[in-house]
Short mmCIF file of C-alpha atoms in Angstrom, two decimals:
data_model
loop_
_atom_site.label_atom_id
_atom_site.label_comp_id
_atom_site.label_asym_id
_atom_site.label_seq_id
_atom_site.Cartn_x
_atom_site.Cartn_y
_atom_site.Cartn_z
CA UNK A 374 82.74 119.90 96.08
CA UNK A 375 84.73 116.68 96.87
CA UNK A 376 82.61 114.55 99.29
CA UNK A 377 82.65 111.16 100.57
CA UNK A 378 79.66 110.13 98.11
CA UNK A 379 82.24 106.92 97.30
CA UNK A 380 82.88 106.07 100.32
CA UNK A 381 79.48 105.58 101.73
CA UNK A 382 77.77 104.65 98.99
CA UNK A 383 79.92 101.72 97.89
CA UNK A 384 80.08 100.53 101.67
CA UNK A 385 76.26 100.67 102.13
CA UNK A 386 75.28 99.08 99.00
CA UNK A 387 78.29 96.68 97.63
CA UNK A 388 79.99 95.51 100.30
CA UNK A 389 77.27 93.95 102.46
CA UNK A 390 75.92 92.32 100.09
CA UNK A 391 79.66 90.63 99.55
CA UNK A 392 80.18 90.27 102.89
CA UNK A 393 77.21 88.79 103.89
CA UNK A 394 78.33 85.34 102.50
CA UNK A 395 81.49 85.52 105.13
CA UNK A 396 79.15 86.20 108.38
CA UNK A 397 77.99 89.07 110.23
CA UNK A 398 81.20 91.30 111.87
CA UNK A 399 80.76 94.02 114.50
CA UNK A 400 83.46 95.99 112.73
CA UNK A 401 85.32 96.50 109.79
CA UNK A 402 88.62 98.22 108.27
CA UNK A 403 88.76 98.88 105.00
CA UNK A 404 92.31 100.06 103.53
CA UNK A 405 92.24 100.82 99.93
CA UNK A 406 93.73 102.76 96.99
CA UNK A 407 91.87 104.17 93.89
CA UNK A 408 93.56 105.78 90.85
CA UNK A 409 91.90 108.71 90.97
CA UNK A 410 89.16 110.43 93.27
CA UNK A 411 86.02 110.53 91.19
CA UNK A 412 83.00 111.93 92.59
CA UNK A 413 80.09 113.47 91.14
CA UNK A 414 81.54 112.50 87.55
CA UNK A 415 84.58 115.08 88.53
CA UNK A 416 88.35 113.89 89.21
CA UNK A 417 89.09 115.97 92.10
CA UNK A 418 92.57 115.75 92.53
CA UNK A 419 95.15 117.25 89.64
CA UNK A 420 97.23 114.36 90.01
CA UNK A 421 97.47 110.91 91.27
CA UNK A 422 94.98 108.50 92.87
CA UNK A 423 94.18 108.40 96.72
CA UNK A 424 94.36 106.08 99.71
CA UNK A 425 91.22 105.53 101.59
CA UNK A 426 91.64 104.04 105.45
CA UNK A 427 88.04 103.36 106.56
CA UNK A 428 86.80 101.66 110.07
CA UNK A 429 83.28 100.98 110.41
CA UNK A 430 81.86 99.77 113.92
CA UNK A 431 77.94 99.10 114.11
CA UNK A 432 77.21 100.98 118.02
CA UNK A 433 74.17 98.49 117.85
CA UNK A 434 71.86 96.48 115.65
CA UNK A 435 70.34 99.42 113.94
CA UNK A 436 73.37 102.14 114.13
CA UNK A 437 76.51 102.27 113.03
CA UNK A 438 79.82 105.01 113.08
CA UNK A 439 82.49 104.88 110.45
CA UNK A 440 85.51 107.26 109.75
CA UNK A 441 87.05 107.54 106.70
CA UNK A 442 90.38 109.03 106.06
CA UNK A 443 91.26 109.92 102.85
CA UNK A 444 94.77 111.04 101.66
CA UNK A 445 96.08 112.23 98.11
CA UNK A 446 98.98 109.84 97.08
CA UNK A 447 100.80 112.76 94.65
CA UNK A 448 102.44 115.55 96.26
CA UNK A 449 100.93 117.74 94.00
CA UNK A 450 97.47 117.40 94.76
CA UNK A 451 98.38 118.23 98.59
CA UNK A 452 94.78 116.80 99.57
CA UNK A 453 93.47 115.27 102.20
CA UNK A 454 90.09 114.22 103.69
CA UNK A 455 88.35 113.02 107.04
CA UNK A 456 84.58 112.04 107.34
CA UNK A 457 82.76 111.06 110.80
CA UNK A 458 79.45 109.30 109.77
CA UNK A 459 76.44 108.21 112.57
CA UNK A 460 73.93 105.79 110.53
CA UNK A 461 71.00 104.21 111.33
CA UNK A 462 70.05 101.38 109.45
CA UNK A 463 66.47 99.30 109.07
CA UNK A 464 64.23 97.48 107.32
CA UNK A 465 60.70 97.64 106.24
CA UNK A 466 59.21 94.87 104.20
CA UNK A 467 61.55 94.32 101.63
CA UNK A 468 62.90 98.04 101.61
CA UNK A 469 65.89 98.69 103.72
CA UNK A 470 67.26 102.11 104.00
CA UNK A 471 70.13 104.06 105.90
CA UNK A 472 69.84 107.48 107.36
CA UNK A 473 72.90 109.34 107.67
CA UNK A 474 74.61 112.33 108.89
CA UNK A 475 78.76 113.17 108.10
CA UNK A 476 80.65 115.61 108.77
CA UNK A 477 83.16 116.66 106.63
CA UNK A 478 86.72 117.87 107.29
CA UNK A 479 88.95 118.93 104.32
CA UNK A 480 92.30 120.25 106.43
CA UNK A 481 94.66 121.60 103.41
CA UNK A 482 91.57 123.50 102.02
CA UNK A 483 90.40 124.80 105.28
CA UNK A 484 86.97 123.56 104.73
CA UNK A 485 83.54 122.04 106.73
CA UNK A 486 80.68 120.57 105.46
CA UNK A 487 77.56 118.63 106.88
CA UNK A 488 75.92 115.99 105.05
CA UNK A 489 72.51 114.27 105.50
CA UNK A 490 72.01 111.11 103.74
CA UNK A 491 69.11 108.56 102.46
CA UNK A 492 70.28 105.49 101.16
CA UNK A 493 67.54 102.73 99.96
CA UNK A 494 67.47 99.65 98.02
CA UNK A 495 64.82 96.55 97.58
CA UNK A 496 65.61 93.21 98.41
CA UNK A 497 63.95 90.08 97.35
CA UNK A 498 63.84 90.39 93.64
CA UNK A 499 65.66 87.69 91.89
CA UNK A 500 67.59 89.46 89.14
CA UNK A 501 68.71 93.18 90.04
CA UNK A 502 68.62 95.48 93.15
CA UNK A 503 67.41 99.15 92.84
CA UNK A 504 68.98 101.53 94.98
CA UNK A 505 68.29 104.99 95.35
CA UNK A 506 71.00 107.46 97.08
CA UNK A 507 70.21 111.27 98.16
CA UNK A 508 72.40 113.57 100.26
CA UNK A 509 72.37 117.08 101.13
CA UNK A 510 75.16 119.56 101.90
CA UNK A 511 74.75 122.28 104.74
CA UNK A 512 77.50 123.97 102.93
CA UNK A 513 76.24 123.87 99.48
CA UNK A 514 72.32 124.11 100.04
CA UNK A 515 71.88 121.38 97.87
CA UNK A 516 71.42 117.94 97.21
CA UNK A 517 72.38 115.11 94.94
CA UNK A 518 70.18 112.27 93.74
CA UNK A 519 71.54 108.57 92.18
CA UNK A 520 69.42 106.30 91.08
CA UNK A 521 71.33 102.59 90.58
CA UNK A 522 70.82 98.77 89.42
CA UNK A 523 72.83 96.00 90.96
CA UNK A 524 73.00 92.35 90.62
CA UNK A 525 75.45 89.66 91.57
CA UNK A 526 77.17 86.76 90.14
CA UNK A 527 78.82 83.91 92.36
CA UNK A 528 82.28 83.01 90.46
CA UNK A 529 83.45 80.67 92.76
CA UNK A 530 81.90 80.27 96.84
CA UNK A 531 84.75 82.90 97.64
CA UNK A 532 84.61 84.98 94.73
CA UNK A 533 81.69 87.52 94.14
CA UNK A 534 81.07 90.04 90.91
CA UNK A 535 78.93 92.78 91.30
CA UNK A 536 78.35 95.01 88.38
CA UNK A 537 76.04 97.92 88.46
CA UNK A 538 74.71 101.26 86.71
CA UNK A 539 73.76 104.50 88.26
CA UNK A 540 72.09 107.61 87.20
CA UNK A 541 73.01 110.98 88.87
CA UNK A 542 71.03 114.24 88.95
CA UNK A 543 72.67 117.12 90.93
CA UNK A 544 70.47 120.05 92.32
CA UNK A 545 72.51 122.55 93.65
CA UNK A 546 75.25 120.41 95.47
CA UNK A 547 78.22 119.88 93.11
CA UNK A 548 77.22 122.52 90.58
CA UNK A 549 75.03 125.89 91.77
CA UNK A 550 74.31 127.02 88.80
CA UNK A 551 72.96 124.55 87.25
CA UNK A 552 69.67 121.35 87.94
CA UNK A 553 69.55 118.20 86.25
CA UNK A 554 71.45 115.13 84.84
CA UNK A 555 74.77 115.55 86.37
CA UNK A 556 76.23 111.88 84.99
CA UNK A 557 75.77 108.23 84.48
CA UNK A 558 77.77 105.54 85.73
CA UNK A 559 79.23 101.85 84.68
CA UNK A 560 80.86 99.80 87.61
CA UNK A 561 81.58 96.32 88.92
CA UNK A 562 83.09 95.01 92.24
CA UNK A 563 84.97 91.70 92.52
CA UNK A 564 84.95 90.47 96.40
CA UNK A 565 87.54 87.54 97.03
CA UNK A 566 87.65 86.14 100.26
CA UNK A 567 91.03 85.79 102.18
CA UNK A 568 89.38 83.52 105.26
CA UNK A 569 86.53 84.67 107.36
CA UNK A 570 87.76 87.46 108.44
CA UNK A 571 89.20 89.18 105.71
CA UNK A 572 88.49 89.94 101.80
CA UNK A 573 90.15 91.89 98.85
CA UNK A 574 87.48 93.96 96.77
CA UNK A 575 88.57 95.19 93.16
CA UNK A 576 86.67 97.67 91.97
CA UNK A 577 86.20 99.50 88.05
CA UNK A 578 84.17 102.37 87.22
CA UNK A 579 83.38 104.77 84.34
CA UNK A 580 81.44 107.95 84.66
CA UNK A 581 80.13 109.30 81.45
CA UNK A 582 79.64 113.34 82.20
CA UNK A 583 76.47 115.48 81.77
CA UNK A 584 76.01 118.29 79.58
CA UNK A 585 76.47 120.81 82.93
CA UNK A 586 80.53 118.83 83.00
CA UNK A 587 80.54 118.95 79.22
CA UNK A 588 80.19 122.66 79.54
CA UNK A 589 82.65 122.81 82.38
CA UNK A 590 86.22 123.72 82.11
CA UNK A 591 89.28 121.48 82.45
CA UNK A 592 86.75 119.02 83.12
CA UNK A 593 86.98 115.82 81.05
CA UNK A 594 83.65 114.64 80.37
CA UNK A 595 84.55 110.95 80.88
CA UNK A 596 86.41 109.58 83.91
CA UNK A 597 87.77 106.52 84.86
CA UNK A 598 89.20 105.17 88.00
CA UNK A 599 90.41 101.70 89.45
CA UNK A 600 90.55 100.70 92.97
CA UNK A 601 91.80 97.60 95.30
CA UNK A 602 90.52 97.56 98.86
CA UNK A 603 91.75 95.08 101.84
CA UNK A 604 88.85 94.42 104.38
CA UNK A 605 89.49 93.14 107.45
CA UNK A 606 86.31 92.29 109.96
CA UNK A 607 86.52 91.43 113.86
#
């Protein structure tokens, strides 16, 4: 199942925190390539990376619509992707969380999917960030679980690194016929302001597969991807 598990995820959890030191924006584009489209420890395109266009507008304080447009950049992969997201945001104590619903649209494949999302992390603690990420598919009557650490380091007042590691367990969602571990993940993002209204985010990741991928066919185990984003907020 390819899924905008990226897209959300990484918007929710690493980019606020880098934007925050830029001020608060009522919307944001987000134009980006990647090297390949990883999800769920699985490349899902046969060749080439993709180009992501995203534009996130918060409705008010506590909701929030984004689309995301996603397009393969090698003619052989003939893939393309569009996700509508409505997702309300708040904050309890020191536990803020993000409930989401997307719909999916994969055009070349002919394909629909639903999605309902939890996304959760703690603020307040001085060294790391838990975060802890669950969605479930209408279409594949199941759901996927990852479980993450985050911290960040200030470089320079405009440049941000946030690394982090995630643990995955799928139950039903990418893989039916199997429950469990699905992979682990290594990452870091690099946000570099351009002025207050814009930022470049590099971004490096390695997934480490499962024993359900290991078992998988023409399914390398390991995958790695590199991306480079352009934000612009107004």
């Amino acid at each position: 199942m390819k899924t905008v598990c990226y897209g959300i995820f990484l918007a929710f959890y690493i980019l606020p925190i880098a934007h925050a030191h830029s001020g608060e924006s009522v919307s944001e584009i987000d134009i980006g390539y990647d090297s390949h489209y990883i999800s769920e420890g699985r490349n899902n395109l046969t060749d080439g990376g993709i180009v992501w266009t995203t534009l996130s507008h918060a409705l008010r304080d506590e909701f929030m619509f984004i689309a995301a447009y996603g397009l393969a950049t090698h003619d052989n992969a003939d893939y393309d992707e569009l996700n509508l997201t409505l997702a309300y945001q708040q904050e309890f104590a020191n536990l803020a969380y993000i409930l989401s619903y997307t719909r999916l649209a994969f055009f070349k494949d002919g394909q629909f999917d639903n999605e309902l999302a939890l996304s959760t992390h703690v603020n307040g603690l001085s060294v790391v960030t838990p975060t802890l990420d669950l969605v479930y598919s209408t279409q594949a009557n199941g759901y996927f679980a990852e479980f993450g650490l985050q911290t960040e380091f200030a470089i320079t007042p405009e440049i941000y690194f946030i690394p982090y590691v995630k643990v995955a367990f799928d139950y039903g969602y990418a893989d039916r016929a199997n429950d469990g571990h699905n992979h682990s993940t290594l990452g870091g993002a690099m946000d570099i302001s351009l002025g207050k209204t814009r930022s470049m985010q590099l971004i490096a990741e390695h997934a480490i597969g499962g024993s359900f991928i290991a078992r998988q066919a023409n399914t390398e185990r390991q995958q790695s991807w590199l991306g480079v984003h352009i934000i612009s907020r107004f």
